[in-house]
Amino acid sequence: MAEVKCFIPQTLEEALEIRKAYHPIPLAGGSDLMVAGSRGAGITPAFKGDVMLIGNLSELKGIRENADGSVEIGAATTSAEIAASPLVHPLLRDAASRMGAIALRNSATIGGNIGNASPKGDMPQPLILLDAEVVLTSKDGERRMLVDDYIIATKKTAIRDDELITKVIIPKHDFTHIFFRKIGMRRANAISKLTLSAAAIVKDGVVVDFRASSGAAGPKVARSRKAEELLIGKKVTELAQVKDSFLDAWNEVISPHAMPEYRRNTTRRMLSYFIDALIAGHPAGRVE
C-alpha cells in the first residue's frame, strides 16, 4: 500500500494552504472515513489519498446566531453539540440526537455528515428542508450554496479539491407545525432506513408555507417543491381535496430502486398523518 501523508494544521489558514497545495482528504470526526477505510482492528485504515486532520481547528467550531436570526454552525461542530443547542432548529436537533450511538455523536461533525453525501446521512435531510447553505472556503475566498445544490448524488458533491466546508448557515424559520420521524432496524444506534421531516406555516386558516424532505429514499435527500406548491396557499379546509394529488406528486421523487414500494408507502403514510393533523386543527407545535 502506498504511503499516506497525514497533515495536522494548527489554523484554518494553514489548512487552506495545505488543501490547495496537496489536496488531502479532510478528516474531522472520522466516523465515516475511518469506517470506509477500515482494514480490521489494529491495522492502519486504507485511505484513498493523503489525509488532513481538521477537527481541532477552533475556526470550524461553535454555533452562533446572527443579527438576521440565521444560525451559523461551524463545520467541525459535533452532532452532540448540535443536539444540545437551543439555537439550532428543532428538526436539525432531532436528526442530530438520533445519529448512531453516543460515542459517534460526540465525534461526528456536521461538515463530515454533509461532505460524505450519503443518502442515509441524518443531518442533510432537515438541512435541505430548512434551505440551509453550506460555506465552502479556499485560499481564493468563499462560496455559498444550498445544501440541496451542494449534494449532487450519492457520494458526489460540488466541492473543489482546494476547498473546505467551513460552516453551515440556517435561515430563520417560524413554522407553526413541525414533524420528524426516523425509521431504523431498532430504536437506538440505528442507520436510517427512512427519515422524514415536514413543516408548515398556517395563518388565519391558510397554509402559507409547506415543505417536506425524505432521507434514504434515493441517491440524495428527496424534496419536491413542485408537490409543495400544491398545498401552499390552500385553506386548511381544502387540504383534504388536494392531499392525494400532493402525495402522488411526492411519489415521483422516491427512488424506483431499493424497496421503492416500502419507501413510497411509508412516506405517504407519514405525510398523510402530518396533513391530517393540519386538517384536524392540531395546535401549533410539534406533531407527534
Protein backbone atom coordinates (compact mmCIF):
# COMPACT_ATOMS: atom_id res chain seq x y z
CA MET A 1 0.00 0.00 0.00
CA ALA A 2 1.31 3.46 -0.92
CA GLU A 3 2.39 5.66 1.95
CA VAL A 4 -0.27 8.12 3.11
CA LYS A 5 0.73 11.51 4.50
CA CYS A 6 -1.18 12.97 7.43
CA PHE A 7 -1.28 16.76 7.75
CA ILE A 8 -2.25 18.37 11.07
CA PRO A 9 -2.69 22.13 10.53
CA GLN A 10 -2.99 24.41 13.57
CA THR A 11 -5.07 27.16 11.90
CA LEU A 12 -7.68 27.36 9.18
CA GLU A 13 -5.29 29.47 7.09
CA GLU A 14 -2.67 26.73 7.25
CA ALA A 15 -5.31 24.11 6.40
CA LEU A 16 -6.36 26.05 3.29
CA GLU A 17 -2.74 26.33 2.17
CA ILE A 18 -2.26 22.57 2.56
CA ARG A 19 -5.56 21.82 0.82
CA LYS A 20 -4.55 23.96 -2.16
CA ALA A 21 -1.05 22.52 -2.43
CA TYR A 22 -1.68 18.81 -1.77
CA HIS A 23 -5.48 18.25 -1.97
CA PRO A 24 -5.62 15.91 1.06
CA ILE A 25 -8.88 14.36 2.27
CA PRO A 26 -10.29 16.47 5.15
CA LEU A 27 -10.99 14.40 8.28
CA ALA A 28 -12.73 15.79 11.36
CA GLY A 29 -14.57 13.20 13.46
CA GLY A 30 -13.70 10.34 11.14
CA SER A 31 -16.94 8.45 11.83
CA ASP A 32 -17.46 7.89 8.09
CA LEU A 33 -13.91 7.91 6.68
CA MET A 34 -12.40 5.65 9.32
CA VAL A 35 -15.12 3.07 8.70
CA ALA A 36 -14.81 3.35 4.92
CA GLY A 37 -11.05 2.80 5.10
CA SER A 38 -11.07 0.14 7.80
CA ARG A 39 -8.98 -2.98 7.19
CA GLY A 40 -9.50 -4.55 10.59
CA ALA A 41 -8.60 -3.95 14.21
CA GLY A 42 -5.09 -2.64 14.78
CA ILE A 43 -4.43 -2.06 11.06
CA THR A 44 -3.96 1.44 9.62
CA PRO A 45 -7.03 2.40 7.55
CA ALA A 46 -6.59 2.35 3.77
CA PHE A 47 -7.30 5.93 2.75
CA LYS A 48 -7.55 6.77 -0.95
CA GLY A 49 -5.11 9.66 -0.58
CA ASP A 50 -3.34 11.89 1.90
CA VAL A 51 -5.35 12.98 4.94
CA MET A 52 -5.65 16.30 6.77
CA LEU A 53 -6.99 16.39 10.33
CA ILE A 54 -9.17 19.48 10.84
CA GLY A 55 -11.30 18.52 13.84
CA ASN A 56 -9.03 20.52 16.15
CA LEU A 57 -9.42 23.86 14.33
CA SER A 58 -11.18 26.41 16.56
CA GLU A 59 -12.30 28.40 13.48
CA LEU A 60 -14.51 25.47 12.47
CA LYS A 61 -16.26 25.06 15.82
CA GLY A 62 -19.24 26.65 17.51
CA ILE A 63 -22.84 27.68 16.99
CA ARG A 64 -23.74 31.37 16.63
CA GLU A 65 -26.92 33.36 16.00
CA ASN A 66 -26.63 36.24 13.52
CA ALA A 67 -28.39 39.58 13.65
CA ASP A 68 -30.91 38.47 11.00
CA GLY A 69 -31.90 35.45 13.08
CA SER A 70 -29.98 32.94 10.97
CA VAL A 71 -27.75 30.43 12.75
CA GLU A 72 -24.17 29.55 11.80
CA ILE A 73 -22.76 26.15 12.69
CA GLY A 74 -19.04 25.52 12.31
CA ALA A 75 -18.19 22.53 10.14
CA ALA A 76 -16.34 20.72 12.96
CA THR A 77 -19.25 21.09 15.41
CA THR A 78 -20.33 17.66 16.60
CA SER A 79 -23.73 16.07 16.39
CA ALA A 80 -23.94 16.03 20.20
CA GLU A 81 -23.25 19.79 20.38
CA ILE A 82 -25.92 20.47 17.75
CA ALA A 83 -28.47 18.26 19.53
CA ALA A 84 -27.90 20.18 22.78
CA SER A 85 -28.02 23.73 21.40
CA PRO A 86 -31.19 25.83 21.87
CA LEU A 87 -30.05 27.99 18.94
CA VAL A 88 -30.48 25.14 16.46
CA HIS A 89 -33.81 24.47 14.76
CA PRO A 90 -35.69 21.56 16.43
CA LEU A 91 -35.79 19.49 13.22
CA LEU A 92 -31.99 19.51 13.00
CA ARG A 93 -31.69 18.81 16.72
CA ASP A 94 -34.00 15.82 16.25
CA ALA A 95 -31.83 14.42 13.47
CA ALA A 96 -28.56 15.06 15.31
CA SER A 97 -29.82 13.47 18.53
CA ARG A 98 -30.72 10.23 16.73
CA MET A 99 -27.39 9.70 14.96
CA GLY A 100 -25.96 6.34 15.99
CA ALA A 101 -24.53 5.83 19.46
CA ILE A 102 -23.46 8.45 22.00
CA ALA A 103 -19.78 7.96 21.17
CA LEU A 104 -20.47 8.59 17.49
CA ARG A 105 -22.48 11.74 18.22
CA ASN A 106 -19.53 13.06 20.22
CA SER A 107 -17.22 12.69 17.21
CA ALA A 108 -19.33 13.01 14.05
CA THR A 109 -19.45 16.55 12.65
CA ILE A 110 -21.98 18.41 10.55
CA GLY A 111 -19.35 19.14 7.90
CA GLY A 112 -18.47 15.48 7.61
CA ASN A 113 -22.12 14.41 7.51
CA ILE A 114 -22.74 16.78 4.60
CA GLY A 115 -19.41 16.14 2.87
CA ASN A 116 -19.86 12.36 2.93
CA ALA A 117 -23.00 12.84 0.83
CA SER A 118 -24.61 9.59 1.90
CA PRO A 119 -28.35 9.40 1.15
CA LYS A 120 -28.68 7.90 4.65
CA GLY A 121 -26.88 10.81 6.31
CA ASP A 122 -29.03 12.17 9.13
CA MET A 123 -28.37 15.92 9.07
CA PRO A 124 -28.60 16.79 5.34
CA GLN A 125 -32.28 15.81 5.33
CA PRO A 126 -33.60 18.58 7.65
CA LEU A 127 -30.94 21.00 6.36
CA ILE A 128 -32.39 20.72 2.85
CA LEU A 129 -35.91 21.31 4.17
CA LEU A 130 -34.63 24.39 6.03
CA ASP A 131 -32.95 25.83 2.89
CA ALA A 132 -29.61 25.74 4.72
CA GLU A 133 -26.49 26.90 2.91
CA VAL A 134 -23.01 25.41 3.07
CA VAL A 135 -19.99 27.74 3.02
CA LEU A 136 -17.01 26.48 1.02
CA THR A 137 -13.72 28.25 1.68
CA SER A 138 -10.45 28.23 -0.24
CA LYS A 139 -7.40 30.47 -0.45
CA ASP A 140 -9.29 32.38 -3.15
CA GLY A 141 -12.32 33.18 -0.98
CA GLU A 142 -15.74 31.77 -0.10
CA ARG A 143 -18.63 30.24 -1.99
CA ARG A 144 -22.13 29.74 -0.59
CA MET A 145 -24.72 27.37 -1.96
CA LEU A 146 -27.78 25.50 -0.79
CA VAL A 147 -27.01 22.12 0.76
CA ASP A 148 -29.54 20.79 -1.77
CA ASP A 149 -27.31 22.02 -4.62
CA TYR A 150 -24.05 21.03 -2.92
CA ILE A 151 -25.03 17.35 -2.66
CA ILE A 152 -25.36 16.19 -6.26
CA ALA A 153 -25.82 12.44 -5.79
CA THR A 154 -24.61 9.58 -3.59
CA LYS A 155 -21.02 10.39 -2.52
CA LYS A 156 -20.87 13.22 -5.10
CA THR A 157 -20.72 16.91 -4.17
CA ALA A 158 -19.90 20.29 -5.72
CA ILE A 159 -16.76 20.85 -3.62
CA ARG A 160 -13.47 21.69 -5.36
CA ASP A 161 -10.23 19.99 -4.36
CA ASP A 162 -8.86 23.24 -2.89
CA GLU A 163 -11.92 23.95 -0.71
CA LEU A 164 -13.07 23.04 2.78
CA ILE A 165 -16.56 23.14 4.25
CA THR A 166 -16.20 25.78 6.95
CA LYS A 167 -19.74 26.44 8.14
CA VAL A 168 -23.44 25.85 7.58
CA ILE A 169 -25.93 28.73 7.66
CA ILE A 170 -29.58 28.08 8.51
CA PRO A 171 -32.05 30.91 7.84
CA LYS A 172 -34.62 31.81 10.48
CA HIS A 173 -37.95 30.00 10.20
CA ASP A 174 -41.20 30.49 12.08
CA PHE A 175 -43.07 27.27 11.30
CA THR A 176 -46.28 26.76 13.21
CA HIS A 177 -46.15 22.96 12.86
CA ILE A 178 -43.23 20.52 12.54
CA PHE A 179 -42.90 16.75 12.21
CA PHE A 180 -39.90 14.37 12.31
CA ARG A 181 -39.58 10.61 12.05
CA LYS A 182 -36.61 8.26 11.73
CA ILE A 183 -37.14 4.60 10.89
CA GLY A 184 -34.39 2.07 11.59
CA MET A 185 -33.94 -1.57 12.47
CA ARG A 186 -34.07 -0.68 16.16
CA ARG A 187 -34.93 2.31 18.33
CA ALA A 188 -31.32 3.30 19.09
CA ASN A 189 -27.92 3.27 17.36
CA ALA A 190 -29.63 2.66 14.01
CA ILE A 191 -28.66 3.58 10.46
CA SER A 192 -31.64 5.21 8.77
CA LYS A 193 -33.89 3.08 6.60
CA LEU A 194 -36.05 6.15 6.04
CA THR A 195 -36.34 9.61 7.58
CA LEU A 196 -38.86 12.37 7.07
CA SER A 197 -39.15 15.99 8.13
CA ALA A 198 -42.16 18.15 7.41
CA ALA A 199 -43.05 21.71 8.37
CA ALA A 200 -45.84 24.18 7.74
CA ILE A 201 -46.94 27.70 8.50
CA VAL A 202 -50.67 28.07 8.97
CA LYS A 203 -52.03 31.60 9.37
CA ASP A 204 -55.71 32.50 9.57
CA GLY A 205 -56.64 29.07 8.28
CA VAL A 206 -54.37 29.25 5.22
CA VAL A 207 -51.23 27.19 4.53
CA VAL A 208 -48.67 29.94 3.94
CA ASP A 209 -45.74 27.53 3.70
CA PHE A 210 -45.40 23.77 3.47
CA ARG A 211 -42.30 21.68 2.91
CA ALA A 212 -41.05 18.15 3.40
CA SER A 213 -37.83 16.20 2.86
CA SER A 214 -37.08 12.50 2.96
CA GLY A 215 -33.74 10.80 3.60
CA ALA A 216 -32.60 7.33 2.49
CA ALA A 217 -35.22 7.46 -0.25
CA GLY A 218 -32.91 7.80 -3.26
CA PRO A 219 -29.42 8.92 -4.34
CA LYS A 220 -29.84 12.11 -2.30
CA VAL A 221 -32.36 13.71 0.03
CA ALA A 222 -35.74 13.93 -1.68
CA ARG A 223 -37.68 17.18 -1.73
CA SER A 224 -40.32 18.24 -4.25
CA ARG A 225 -41.05 21.95 -4.42
CA LYS A 226 -43.49 21.18 -7.22
CA ALA A 227 -45.50 19.00 -4.87
CA GLU A 228 -45.26 21.55 -2.05
CA GLU A 229 -46.82 24.20 -4.28
CA LEU A 230 -49.99 22.11 -4.47
CA LEU A 231 -50.63 22.84 -0.77
CA ILE A 232 -49.22 26.33 -0.36
CA GLY A 233 -51.95 28.96 -0.47
CA LYS A 234 -54.73 26.50 0.21
CA LYS A 235 -57.15 26.87 3.10
CA VAL A 236 -56.83 24.15 5.70
CA THR A 237 -60.40 23.16 4.85
CA GLU A 238 -59.28 22.50 1.25
CA LEU A 239 -56.34 20.21 2.12
CA ALA A 240 -58.42 17.03 2.06
CA GLN A 241 -59.32 17.74 -1.58
CA VAL A 242 -55.70 18.12 -2.74
CA LYS A 243 -53.96 15.69 -0.38
CA ASP A 244 -53.96 12.73 -2.79
CA SER A 245 -52.61 14.87 -5.63
CA PHE A 246 -49.80 16.05 -3.36
CA LEU A 247 -48.95 12.50 -2.25
CA ASP A 248 -48.97 11.24 -5.85
CA ALA A 249 -46.59 14.04 -6.83
CA TRP A 250 -44.32 13.13 -3.92
CA ASN A 251 -44.14 9.54 -5.17
CA GLU A 252 -42.21 10.80 -8.19
CA VAL A 253 -39.17 11.85 -6.11
CA ILE A 254 -38.77 8.49 -4.35
CA SER A 255 -36.14 6.28 -6.00
CA PRO A 256 -37.50 3.38 -8.08
CA HIS A 257 -34.72 1.23 -6.60
CA ALA A 258 -34.15 -0.31 -3.14
CA MET A 259 -37.59 -1.25 -1.82
CA PRO A 260 -39.48 1.55 -3.62
CA GLU A 261 -42.93 0.35 -2.57
CA TYR A 262 -41.92 0.28 1.09
CA ARG A 263 -40.41 3.75 0.92
CA ARG A 264 -43.29 5.24 -1.08
CA ASN A 265 -46.00 3.69 1.08
CA THR A 266 -44.27 4.58 4.35
CA THR A 267 -43.51 8.14 3.23
CA ARG A 268 -47.08 8.51 2.02
CA ARG A 269 -48.45 7.43 5.41
CA MET A 270 -46.20 9.82 7.32
CA LEU A 271 -47.01 12.80 5.09
CA SER A 272 -50.72 11.93 5.22
CA TYR A 273 -50.53 11.82 9.02
CA PHE A 274 -49.00 15.30 9.14
CA ILE A 275 -51.50 16.79 6.67
CA ASP A 276 -54.42 15.17 8.52
CA ALA A 277 -53.16 16.82 11.72
CA LEU A 278 -53.32 20.22 10.00
CA ILE A 279 -56.83 19.46 8.73
CA ALA A 280 -57.90 18.48 12.26
CA GLY A 281 -56.68 21.81 13.64
CA HIS A 282 -53.70 20.44 15.54
CA PRO A 283 -52.38 23.14 17.89
CA ALA A 284 -49.19 24.88 16.88
CA GLY A 285 -46.01 23.00 17.72
CA ARG A 286 -44.69 19.50 17.17
CA VAL A 287 -47.00 16.90 15.62
CA GLU A 288 -46.20 13.61 17.35
